[in-house]
Amino acid sequence: MLEELHRLRAQAEEELQAVEDLAALDAWRRTYVGKNGLVTQALRGIGKLPPDQRPAAGQLANEVRQTLESAFEARQAALQQRALDEDLAKGAIDVRLPGRPPSVGTLHLSTQTLREIYAIFAQMGFQVLRSREVEDDTTNFQLLNIPPHHPARDMWSTFYTTTPGALLRTHTSPGQIHAMRKHYPEPIRVILPGKCYRYEQVTLRSEHMFHQVEGLAVGRNITMADLKGVLTNFARQMFGAERKLRFRPSYFPFTEPSAEADIDCILCAGAGCPMCKYTGWLEILGAGMVHPTVLRNGGYDPDVYSGFAFGMGPERLAILKHRITDIRNFFSGDVRFLQQFP
Ligand code: DAH
């Protein structure tokens, strides 16, 4: 009997060593220490032994059972711990990996260009004034000397709305009316930046939405020489101290006389190249002396006051300055474009 118990213990311990998962462990438990296990059976058989063998056999059998039960518990704890470790390892974060740096944004090229423009005009005493993007037909057109059905309206393809008379401004020029009505009878020196909208085919050169910066000066004895001086100063700060500026006669309903201003080509300085289409000049803005009718609509007596105005497109200026080939890059949200202007 004693030998049998020793053998049983050795066998059980050996098998326990080979148990690698909880299912096999349960099977082992049933085989040896369960209700009908071999050790349990041996314990039951002790009563049938001759009385003098019983104490020794009983003691050993109990010892074997206790040894195996604690071996079982140890193995169970080890297997549970291993299962937990494996589980944790699967979901683990390796904190030694370098992190992903958050990408740092930059100011949009339009914003940068606008700020450059503000800074230059600020030196010449121009204040920034904001004006509405949703306009009425009266202010966007009629008060600027563009009557309904006048062919000059063809210069501005317009987004109308379902509200009669309400439209998206096609240019920043209606801001001139707001500025004059707000400041009359004071002299005015303002720039009016903001978004404009045109119902046009989107191409390399035109977008539905773009910025303009309007300029307006109203006072006594303001002449075209003042306009030219202001714009020459602007062009030289924006495009290089050696720039030349020329006025070409043009037509706008709200200025008389009207001009378009060109700078000598920033690439070839007037010699002729593909950028200036071999003309030597690049158009940068429209300008003129505020039309008497417009002055009157703003509240200013054209016999007493005069003024000049101009309008430019910052995207267009940035296109020239940075030789950008497609205006659609500005608002398509492609960071590969935007990141080139940190
Ligand atoms: N509003 C004009 C346009 O969008 C630009 C312009 C031209 C503005 C001449 C002016 C100006 O103030 O005098 O085409």
mmCIF file of C-alpha atoms and ligand atoms in Angstrom:
data_model
loop_
_atom_site.group_PDB
_atom_site.id
_atom_site.type_symbol
_atom_site.label_atom_id
_atom_site.label_comp_id
_atom_site.label_asym_id
_atom_site.label_seq_id
_atom_site.Cartn_x
_atom_site.Cartn_y
_atom_site.Cartn_z
ATOM 1 C CA MET A 1 0.000 0.000 0.000
ATOM 2 C CA LEU A 2 2.751 2.426 0.940
ATOM 3 C CA GLU A 3 4.656 1.650 -2.189
ATOM 4 C CA GLU A 4 1.517 2.093 -4.201
ATOM 5 C CA LEU A 5 1.012 5.587 -2.696
ATOM 6 C CA HIS A 6 4.607 6.616 -3.400
ATOM 7 C CA ARG A 7 4.250 5.459 -6.969
ATOM 8 C CA LEU A 8 0.950 7.342 -7.325
ATOM 9 C CA ARG A 9 2.476 10.547 -6.046
ATOM 10 C CA ALA A 10 5.453 10.286 -8.386
ATOM 11 C CA GLN A 11 3.209 9.614 -11.351
ATOM 12 C CA ALA A 12 0.820 12.466 -10.487
ATOM 13 C CA GLU A 13 3.669 14.928 -10.039
ATOM 14 C CA GLU A 14 5.241 13.934 -13.319
ATOM 15 C CA GLU A 15 1.978 14.335 -15.191
ATOM 16 C CA LEU A 16 1.306 17.678 -13.563
ATOM 17 C CA GLN A 17 4.592 18.947 -14.952
ATOM 18 C CA ALA A 18 3.287 18.259 -18.469
ATOM 19 C CA VAL A 19 -0.028 20.082 -17.938
ATOM 20 C CA GLU A 20 0.039 23.222 -20.093
ATOM 21 C CA ASP A 21 -3.494 24.598 -20.002
ATOM 22 C CA LEU A 22 -6.447 24.891 -17.672
ATOM 23 C CA ALA A 23 -8.499 22.184 -19.464
ATOM 24 C CA ALA A 24 -5.718 19.618 -19.048
ATOM 25 C CA LEU A 25 -5.300 20.713 -15.443
ATOM 26 C CA ASP A 26 -8.961 19.987 -14.738
ATOM 27 C CA ALA A 27 -8.616 16.515 -16.257
ATOM 28 C CA TRP A 28 -5.579 15.900 -14.044
ATOM 29 C CA ARG A 29 -7.512 16.964 -10.960
ATOM 30 C CA ARG A 30 -10.331 14.545 -11.723
ATOM 31 C CA THR A 31 -7.877 11.692 -12.305
ATOM 32 C CA TYR A 32 -6.028 12.068 -8.981
ATOM 33 C CA VAL A 33 -7.688 14.194 -6.333
ATOM 34 C CA GLY A 34 -11.306 14.445 -7.542
ATOM 35 C CA LYS A 35 -14.242 12.615 -5.920
ATOM 36 C CA ASN A 36 -13.383 9.398 -7.782
ATOM 37 C CA GLY A 37 -9.708 10.137 -8.214
ATOM 38 C CA LEU A 38 -6.989 7.615 -7.587
ATOM 39 C CA VAL A 39 -5.802 9.187 -4.331
ATOM 40 C CA THR A 40 -9.349 9.447 -3.030
ATOM 41 C CA GLN A 41 -9.895 5.795 -3.814
ATOM 42 C CA ALA A 42 -6.680 4.872 -2.031
ATOM 43 C CA LEU A 43 -7.859 6.754 1.047
ATOM 44 C CA ARG A 44 -11.124 4.856 0.970
ATOM 45 C CA GLY A 45 -9.252 1.527 0.735
ATOM 46 C CA ILE A 46 -7.376 2.116 3.992
ATOM 47 C CA GLY A 47 -10.242 0.747 6.075
ATOM 48 C CA LYS A 48 -9.776 -2.641 4.440
ATOM 49 C CA LEU A 49 -6.137 -2.932 5.456
ATOM 50 C CA PRO A 50 -5.011 -4.967 8.463
ATOM 51 C CA PRO A 51 -5.257 -2.661 11.526
ATOM 52 C CA ASP A 52 -1.483 -2.474 12.095
ATOM 53 C CA GLN A 53 -0.886 -1.058 8.615
ATOM 54 C CA ARG A 54 -3.651 1.518 8.788
ATOM 55 C CA PRO A 55 -1.951 4.397 10.689
ATOM 56 C CA ALA A 56 1.107 4.528 8.450
ATOM 57 C CA ALA A 57 -0.943 4.148 5.283
ATOM 58 C CA GLY A 58 -3.480 6.743 6.441
ATOM 59 C CA GLN A 59 -0.816 9.243 7.276
ATOM 60 C CA LEU A 60 0.966 8.796 3.967
ATOM 61 C CA ALA A 61 -2.264 8.921 1.964
ATOM 62 C CA ASN A 62 -3.245 12.216 3.607
ATOM 63 C CA GLU A 63 0.211 13.586 2.999
ATOM 64 C CA VAL A 64 0.055 12.593 -0.668
ATOM 65 C CA ARG A 65 -3.371 14.184 -1.032
ATOM 66 C CA GLN A 66 -2.193 17.432 0.578
ATOM 67 C CA THR A 67 0.970 17.545 -1.516
ATOM 68 C CA LEU A 68 -0.967 16.977 -4.723
ATOM 69 C CA GLU A 69 -3.642 19.492 -3.808
ATOM 70 C CA SER A 70 -1.156 22.217 -3.137
ATOM 71 C CA ALA A 71 0.773 21.260 -6.283
ATOM 72 C CA PHE A 72 -2.541 21.577 -8.133
ATOM 73 C CA GLU A 73 -3.151 25.043 -6.707
ATOM 74 C CA ALA A 74 0.344 26.193 -7.545
ATOM 75 C CA ARG A 75 0.028 24.923 -11.101
ATOM 76 C CA GLN A 76 -3.394 26.514 -11.477
ATOM 77 C CA ALA A 77 -2.088 29.877 -10.252
ATOM 78 C CA ALA A 78 0.895 29.639 -12.621
ATOM 79 C CA LEU A 79 -1.298 28.821 -15.623
ATOM 80 C CA GLN A 80 -3.753 31.633 -14.818
ATOM 81 C CA GLN A 81 -0.902 34.072 -14.446
ATOM 82 C CA ARG A 82 0.550 32.967 -17.770
ATOM 83 C CA ALA A 83 -2.838 33.417 -19.513
ATOM 84 C CA LEU A 84 -3.124 36.918 -18.041
ATOM 85 C CA ASP A 85 0.439 37.814 -19.081
ATOM 86 C CA GLU A 86 -0.247 36.675 -22.640
ATOM 87 C CA ASP A 87 -3.432 38.702 -22.745
ATOM 88 C CA LEU A 88 -1.685 41.832 -21.501
ATOM 89 C CA ALA A 89 1.199 41.378 -23.921
ATOM 90 C CA LYS A 90 -1.231 41.245 -26.847
ATOM 91 C CA GLY A 91 -2.800 44.599 -25.991
ATOM 92 C CA ALA A 92 0.383 46.234 -24.831
ATOM 93 C CA ILE A 93 1.589 49.700 -25.814
ATOM 94 C CA ASP A 94 5.301 49.972 -26.334
ATOM 95 C CA VAL A 95 6.000 53.202 -24.545
ATOM 96 C CA ARG A 96 9.540 53.303 -25.919
ATOM 97 C CA LEU A 97 8.321 54.080 -29.463
ATOM 98 C CA PRO A 98 8.744 57.707 -30.474
ATOM 99 C CA GLY A 99 5.382 59.543 -30.555
ATOM 100 C CA ARG A 100 3.759 61.040 -33.623
ATOM 101 C CA PRO A 101 4.425 64.765 -33.434
ATOM 102 C CA PRO A 102 1.254 66.850 -33.862
ATOM 103 C CA SER A 103 1.517 68.768 -37.126
ATOM 104 C CA VAL A 104 1.760 72.490 -36.631
ATOM 105 C CA GLY A 105 -0.436 74.621 -38.862
ATOM 106 C CA THR A 106 0.580 77.770 -40.699
ATOM 107 C CA LEU A 107 -1.250 80.891 -41.746
ATOM 108 C CA HIS A 108 -2.988 80.415 -45.077
ATOM 109 C CA LEU A 109 -1.205 82.099 -47.967
ATOM 110 C CA SER A 110 -4.198 84.389 -48.523
ATOM 111 C CA THR A 111 -4.047 85.472 -44.877
ATOM 112 C CA GLN A 112 -0.305 86.057 -45.103
ATOM 113 C CA THR A 113 -0.753 88.161 -48.233
ATOM 114 C CA LEU A 114 -3.613 90.145 -46.711
ATOM 115 C CA ARG A 115 -1.514 90.911 -43.651
ATOM 116 C CA GLU A 116 1.369 92.025 -45.827
ATOM 117 C CA ILE A 117 -1.006 94.396 -47.627
ATOM 118 C CA TYR A 118 -2.437 95.758 -44.345
ATOM 119 C CA ALA A 119 1.056 96.463 -43.043
ATOM 120 C CA ILE A 120 2.061 98.443 -46.130
ATOM 121 C CA PHE A 121 -1.091 100.551 -46.218
ATOM 122 C CA ALA A 122 -0.975 101.062 -42.450
ATOM 123 C CA GLN A 123 2.313 102.933 -42.959
ATOM 124 C CA MET A 124 0.449 105.320 -45.254
ATOM 125 C CA GLY A 125 -2.332 105.897 -42.731
ATOM 126 C CA PHE A 126 -4.982 103.542 -44.126
ATOM 127 C CA GLN A 127 -7.239 101.847 -41.592
ATOM 128 C CA VAL A 128 -8.784 98.426 -42.137
ATOM 129 C CA LEU A 129 -12.577 98.490 -42.382
ATOM 130 C CA ARG A 130 -14.829 95.455 -42.680
ATOM 131 C CA SER A 131 -17.853 95.292 -44.897
ATOM 132 C CA ARG A 132 -20.617 92.720 -45.418
ATOM 133 C CA GLU A 133 -20.326 89.765 -47.827
ATOM 134 C CA VAL A 134 -24.065 89.491 -48.449
ATOM 135 C CA GLU A 135 -25.017 92.721 -50.155
ATOM 136 C CA ASP A 136 -28.046 94.264 -51.766
ATOM 137 C CA ASP A 137 -28.224 95.049 -55.441
ATOM 138 C CA THR A 138 -28.409 98.739 -54.630
ATOM 139 C CA THR A 139 -25.056 98.897 -52.860
ATOM 140 C CA ASN A 140 -23.190 96.316 -54.930
ATOM 141 C CA PHE A 141 -24.258 97.960 -58.198
ATOM 142 C CA GLN A 142 -26.640 100.905 -58.338
ATOM 143 C CA LEU A 143 -24.945 103.260 -55.870
ATOM 144 C CA LEU A 144 -21.679 102.466 -57.659
ATOM 145 C CA ASN A 145 -23.144 103.918 -60.828
ATOM 146 C CA ILE A 146 -24.158 100.574 -62.349
ATOM 147 C CA PRO A 147 -27.905 100.800 -63.094
ATOM 148 C CA PRO A 148 -30.066 97.671 -63.561
ATOM 149 C CA HIS A 149 -29.776 96.262 -67.079
ATOM 150 C CA HIS A 150 -26.695 98.361 -67.800
ATOM 151 C CA PRO A 151 -24.211 96.372 -69.922
ATOM 152 C CA ALA A 152 -21.480 97.119 -67.343
ATOM 153 C CA ARG A 153 -23.125 94.447 -65.171
ATOM 154 C CA ASP A 154 -21.577 91.883 -67.500
ATOM 155 C CA MET A 155 -18.251 92.644 -65.780
ATOM 156 C CA TRP A 156 -19.560 90.837 -62.695
ATOM 157 C CA SER A 157 -21.243 87.429 -62.989
ATOM 158 C CA THR A 158 -23.338 87.376 -59.861
ATOM 159 C CA PHE A 159 -24.640 84.855 -57.340
ATOM 160 C CA TYR A 160 -28.175 86.054 -56.664
ATOM 161 C CA THR A 161 -30.211 84.623 -53.775
ATOM 162 C CA THR A 162 -33.859 83.648 -53.413
ATOM 163 C CA THR A 163 -34.360 86.889 -51.468
ATOM 164 C CA PRO A 164 -35.108 89.604 -54.039
ATOM 165 C CA GLY A 165 -32.290 92.150 -54.142
ATOM 166 C CA ALA A 166 -29.923 90.113 -51.907
ATOM 167 C CA LEU A 167 -26.739 88.827 -53.513
ATOM 168 C CA LEU A 168 -23.190 87.779 -52.688
ATOM 169 C CA ARG A 169 -20.978 90.775 -53.308
ATOM 170 C CA THR A 170 -19.055 90.469 -56.560
ATOM 171 C CA HIS A 171 -16.362 92.894 -55.405
ATOM 172 C CA THR A 172 -15.387 94.881 -52.313
ATOM 173 C CA SER A 173 -16.360 98.196 -53.952
ATOM 174 C CA PRO A 174 -19.773 98.428 -52.169
ATOM 175 C CA GLY A 175 -17.667 98.908 -49.028
ATOM 176 C CA GLN A 176 -16.861 102.376 -50.429
ATOM 177 C CA ILE A 177 -20.507 103.383 -49.981
ATOM 178 C CA HIS A 178 -20.636 102.005 -46.420
ATOM 179 C CA ALA A 179 -17.354 103.740 -45.546
ATOM 180 C CA MET A 180 -18.507 107.113 -46.886
ATOM 181 C CA ARG A 181 -21.912 106.948 -45.211
ATOM 182 C CA LYS A 182 -20.269 105.989 -41.937
ATOM 183 C CA HIS A 183 -17.589 108.679 -41.954
ATOM 184 C CA TYR A 184 -19.202 111.686 -43.661
ATOM 185 C CA PRO A 185 -18.077 114.488 -43.468
ATOM 186 C CA GLU A 186 -14.647 113.329 -42.252
ATOM 187 C CA PRO A 187 -11.811 112.634 -44.669
ATOM 188 C CA ILE A 188 -11.429 108.904 -45.327
ATOM 189 C CA ARG A 189 -8.390 106.704 -45.758
ATOM 190 C CA VAL A 190 -9.376 103.037 -45.539
ATOM 191 C CA ILE A 191 -8.754 99.637 -47.024
ATOM 192 C CA LEU A 192 -11.646 97.174 -47.201
ATOM 193 C CA PRO A 193 -10.497 93.563 -47.378
ATOM 194 C CA GLY A 194 -12.693 90.518 -47.696
ATOM 195 C CA LYS A 195 -14.210 87.717 -49.703
ATOM 196 C CA CYS A 196 -16.001 88.189 -53.008
ATOM 197 C CA TYR A 197 -18.056 85.759 -55.037
ATOM 198 C CA ARG A 198 -18.538 85.258 -58.762
ATOM 199 C CA TYR A 199 -20.812 82.923 -60.656
ATOM 200 C CA GLU A 200 -18.165 81.865 -63.132
ATOM 201 C CA GLN A 201 -16.529 78.802 -64.591
ATOM 202 C CA VAL A 202 -13.765 77.700 -62.222
ATOM 203 C CA THR A 203 -10.456 77.638 -64.082
ATOM 204 C CA LEU A 204 -6.727 77.994 -63.470
ATOM 205 C CA ARG A 205 -7.367 81.707 -63.175
ATOM 206 C CA SER A 206 -10.765 82.131 -61.581
ATOM 207 C CA GLU A 207 -12.534 80.770 -58.536
ATOM 208 C CA HIS A 208 -16.063 81.195 -57.202
ATOM 209 C CA MET A 209 -14.665 82.806 -54.122
ATOM 210 C CA PHE A 210 -11.568 84.955 -53.718
ATOM 211 C CA HIS A 211 -10.372 87.967 -51.752
ATOM 212 C CA GLN A 212 -10.142 91.570 -52.732
ATOM 213 C CA VAL A 213 -8.693 94.577 -50.995
ATOM 214 C CA GLU A 214 -10.444 97.799 -51.822
ATOM 215 C CA GLY A 215 -8.803 101.137 -51.097
ATOM 216 C CA LEU A 216 -10.586 104.446 -50.663
ATOM 217 C CA ALA A 217 -9.352 107.941 -49.911
ATOM 218 C CA VAL A 218 -11.778 110.866 -49.820
ATOM 219 C CA GLY A 219 -10.980 114.431 -48.844
ATOM 220 C CA ARG A 220 -10.202 117.870 -50.237
ATOM 221 C CA ASN A 221 -7.725 118.273 -53.063
ATOM 222 C CA ILE A 222 -7.019 114.591 -53.548
ATOM 223 C CA THR A 223 -5.633 114.059 -57.028
ATOM 224 C CA MET A 224 -4.539 111.289 -59.315
ATOM 225 C CA ALA A 225 -0.948 112.076 -58.321
ATOM 226 C CA ASP A 226 -1.832 110.931 -54.777
ATOM 227 C CA LEU A 227 -3.259 107.721 -56.188
ATOM 228 C CA LYS A 228 -0.170 107.054 -58.223
ATOM 229 C CA GLY A 229 2.158 107.833 -55.330
ATOM 230 C CA VAL A 230 0.290 105.519 -52.947
ATOM 231 C CA LEU A 231 0.212 102.670 -55.466
ATOM 232 C CA THR A 232 3.864 103.067 -56.464
ATOM 233 C CA ASN A 233 4.875 102.904 -52.810
ATOM 234 C CA PHE A 234 2.694 99.828 -52.362
ATOM 235 C CA ALA A 235 4.080 98.066 -55.466
ATOM 236 C CA ARG A 236 7.685 98.686 -54.407
ATOM 237 C CA GLN A 237 7.176 97.334 -50.897
ATOM 238 C CA MET A 238 5.248 94.352 -52.170
ATOM 239 C CA PHE A 239 7.307 93.428 -55.225
ATOM 240 C CA GLY A 240 10.733 95.038 -54.813
ATOM 241 C CA ALA A 241 12.189 98.532 -54.395
ATOM 242 C CA GLU A 242 13.155 98.838 -58.064
ATOM 243 C CA ARG A 243 9.581 98.330 -59.408
ATOM 244 C CA LYS A 244 8.081 100.675 -61.985
ATOM 245 C CA LEU A 245 4.341 101.337 -62.066
ATOM 246 C CA ARG A 246 2.329 102.346 -65.102
ATOM 247 C CA PHE A 247 -1.305 103.323 -65.535
ATOM 248 C CA ARG A 248 -3.258 102.062 -68.523
ATOM 249 C CA PRO A 249 -6.553 103.802 -69.325
ATOM 250 C CA SER A 250 -9.504 101.573 -68.463
ATOM 251 C CA TYR A 251 -13.163 101.669 -67.606
ATOM 252 C CA PHE A 252 -14.992 101.156 -64.349
ATOM 253 C CA PRO A 253 -18.445 102.674 -63.768
ATOM 254 C CA PHE A 254 -17.506 103.955 -60.293
ATOM 255 C CA THR A 255 -14.304 105.817 -61.218
ATOM 256 C CA GLU A 256 -13.536 108.595 -63.695
ATOM 257 C CA PRO A 257 -10.923 108.520 -65.014
ATOM 258 C CA SER A 258 -10.251 104.805 -64.548
ATOM 259 C CA ALA A 259 -6.991 102.937 -64.914
ATOM 260 C CA GLU A 260 -5.432 99.560 -64.607
ATOM 261 C CA ALA A 261 -2.055 99.544 -62.901
ATOM 262 C CA ASP A 262 0.807 97.353 -64.093
ATOM 263 C CA ILE A 263 4.239 96.724 -62.605
ATOM 264 C CA ASP A 264 7.251 95.905 -64.735
ATOM 265 C CA CYS A 265 7.618 92.140 -64.822
ATOM 266 C CA ILE A 266 9.179 90.778 -61.626
ATOM 267 C CA LEU A 267 10.914 88.020 -63.591
ATOM 268 C CA CYS A 268 12.394 89.857 -66.569
ATOM 269 C CA ALA A 269 12.111 93.499 -65.385
ATOM 270 C CA GLY A 270 10.435 94.475 -68.640
ATOM 271 C CA ALA A 271 12.592 92.592 -71.148
ATOM 272 C CA GLY A 272 9.803 90.156 -72.029
ATOM 273 C CA CYS A 273 9.330 86.561 -70.860
ATOM 274 C CA PRO A 274 6.600 83.910 -70.661
ATOM 275 C CA MET A 275 5.434 85.196 -67.275
ATOM 276 C CA CYS A 276 4.469 88.616 -68.691
ATOM 277 C CA LYS A 277 3.525 87.080 -72.036
ATOM 278 C CA TYR A 278 6.345 89.120 -73.607
ATOM 279 C CA THR A 279 4.706 92.428 -72.738
ATOM 280 C CA GLY A 280 7.180 93.297 -69.971
ATOM 281 C CA TRP A 281 4.277 94.238 -67.650
ATOM 282 C CA LEU A 282 2.052 92.511 -65.068
ATOM 283 C CA GLU A 283 -1.380 93.833 -64.190
ATOM 284 C CA ILE A 284 -1.867 94.147 -60.428
ATOM 285 C CA LEU A 285 -5.043 96.165 -59.836
ATOM 286 C CA GLY A 286 -7.818 98.487 -61.017
ATOM 287 C CA ALA A 287 -8.073 102.071 -59.829
ATOM 288 C CA GLY A 288 -9.323 105.553 -60.537
ATOM 289 C CA MET A 289 -10.740 108.801 -59.194
ATOM 290 C CA VAL A 290 -14.039 108.223 -57.390
ATOM 291 C CA HIS A 291 -16.885 109.096 -59.788
ATOM 292 C CA PRO A 292 -18.843 112.240 -58.757
ATOM 293 C CA THR A 293 -22.060 110.215 -58.664
ATOM 294 C CA VAL A 294 -20.493 107.723 -56.254
ATOM 295 C CA LEU A 295 -19.190 110.527 -54.022
ATOM 296 C CA ARG A 296 -22.677 111.995 -53.958
ATOM 297 C CA ASN A 297 -24.213 108.586 -53.154
ATOM 298 C CA GLY A 298 -21.823 108.387 -50.215
ATOM 299 C CA GLY A 299 -22.938 111.817 -49.000
ATOM 300 C CA TYR A 300 -19.937 113.849 -50.170
ATOM 301 C CA ASP A 301 -20.394 116.920 -52.425
ATOM 302 C CA PRO A 302 -18.210 116.291 -55.498
ATOM 303 C CA ASP A 303 -17.683 120.051 -55.895
ATOM 304 C CA VAL A 304 -15.960 120.135 -52.503
ATOM 305 C CA TYR A 305 -14.489 116.644 -52.128
ATOM 306 C CA SER A 306 -12.555 114.303 -54.367
ATOM 307 C CA GLY A 307 -11.116 110.869 -53.848
ATOM 308 C CA PHE A 308 -9.379 107.885 -55.317
ATOM 309 C CA ALA A 309 -10.160 104.197 -55.126
ATOM 310 C CA PHE A 310 -8.476 100.976 -56.084
ATOM 311 C CA GLY A 311 -9.217 97.266 -55.954
ATOM 312 C CA MET A 312 -6.773 94.373 -55.980
ATOM 313 C CA GLY A 313 -6.902 90.605 -55.581
ATOM 314 C CA PRO A 314 -4.452 89.226 -52.990
ATOM 315 C CA GLU A 315 -4.573 85.743 -54.536
ATOM 316 C CA ARG A 316 -3.587 87.261 -57.854
ATOM 317 C CA LEU A 317 -0.709 89.121 -56.223
ATOM 318 C CA ALA A 318 0.458 85.947 -54.451
ATOM 319 C CA ILE A 319 0.253 84.040 -57.744
ATOM 320 C CA LEU A 320 2.608 86.559 -59.330
ATOM 321 C CA LYS A 321 4.934 86.747 -56.351
ATOM 322 C CA HIS A 322 5.257 82.987 -55.823
ATOM 323 C CA ARG A 323 4.691 81.931 -59.449
ATOM 324 C CA ILE A 324 1.680 79.773 -58.598
ATOM 325 C CA THR A 325 0.147 78.175 -61.670
ATOM 326 C CA ASP A 326 -3.368 77.388 -60.473
ATOM 327 C CA ILE A 327 -5.613 79.595 -58.304
ATOM 328 C CA ARG A 328 -7.604 76.514 -57.285
ATOM 329 C CA ASN A 329 -4.705 75.529 -55.010
ATOM 330 C CA PHE A 330 -5.722 78.298 -52.616
ATOM 331 C CA PHE A 331 -9.027 76.812 -51.522
ATOM 332 C CA SER A 332 -8.779 73.112 -52.302
ATOM 333 C CA GLY A 333 -7.307 72.466 -48.851
ATOM 334 C CA ASP A 334 -4.308 70.430 -50.018
ATOM 335 C CA VAL A 335 -1.684 70.718 -47.284
ATOM 336 C CA ARG A 336 1.069 69.884 -49.771
ATOM 337 C CA PHE A 337 0.392 73.293 -51.277
ATOM 338 C CA LEU A 338 -0.235 75.139 -48.025
ATOM 339 C CA GLN A 339 2.920 73.822 -46.339
ATOM 340 C CA GLN A 340 5.057 75.466 -49.005
ATOM 341 C CA PHE A 341 4.222 78.816 -47.413
ATOM 342 C CA PRO A 342 5.143 78.389 -43.749
HETATM 343 N N1 DAH B 1 -14.320 96.458 -58.208
HETATM 344 C C1 DAH B 1 -13.456 96.186 -59.328
HETATM 345 C C2 DAH B 1 -13.584 94.732 -59.736
HETATM 346 O O1 DAH B 1 -13.920 93.928 -58.921
HETATM 347 C C3 DAH B 1 -12.034 96.508 -59.010
HETATM 348 C C4 DAH B 1 -11.824 97.979 -58.889
HETATM 349 C C5 DAH B 1 -11.453 98.726 -59.961
HETATM 350 C C6 DAH B 1 -12.023 98.613 -57.676
HETATM 351 C C7 DAH B 1 -11.265 100.086 -59.886
HETATM 352 C C8 DAH B 1 -11.841 99.983 -57.568
HETATM 353 C C9 DAH B 1 -11.454 100.709 -58.672
HETATM 354 O O2 DAH B 1 -12.005 100.642 -56.431
HETATM 355 O O3 DAH B 1 -11.278 102.036 -58.581
HETATM 356 O O4 DAH B 1 -13.328 94.422 -60.858
#
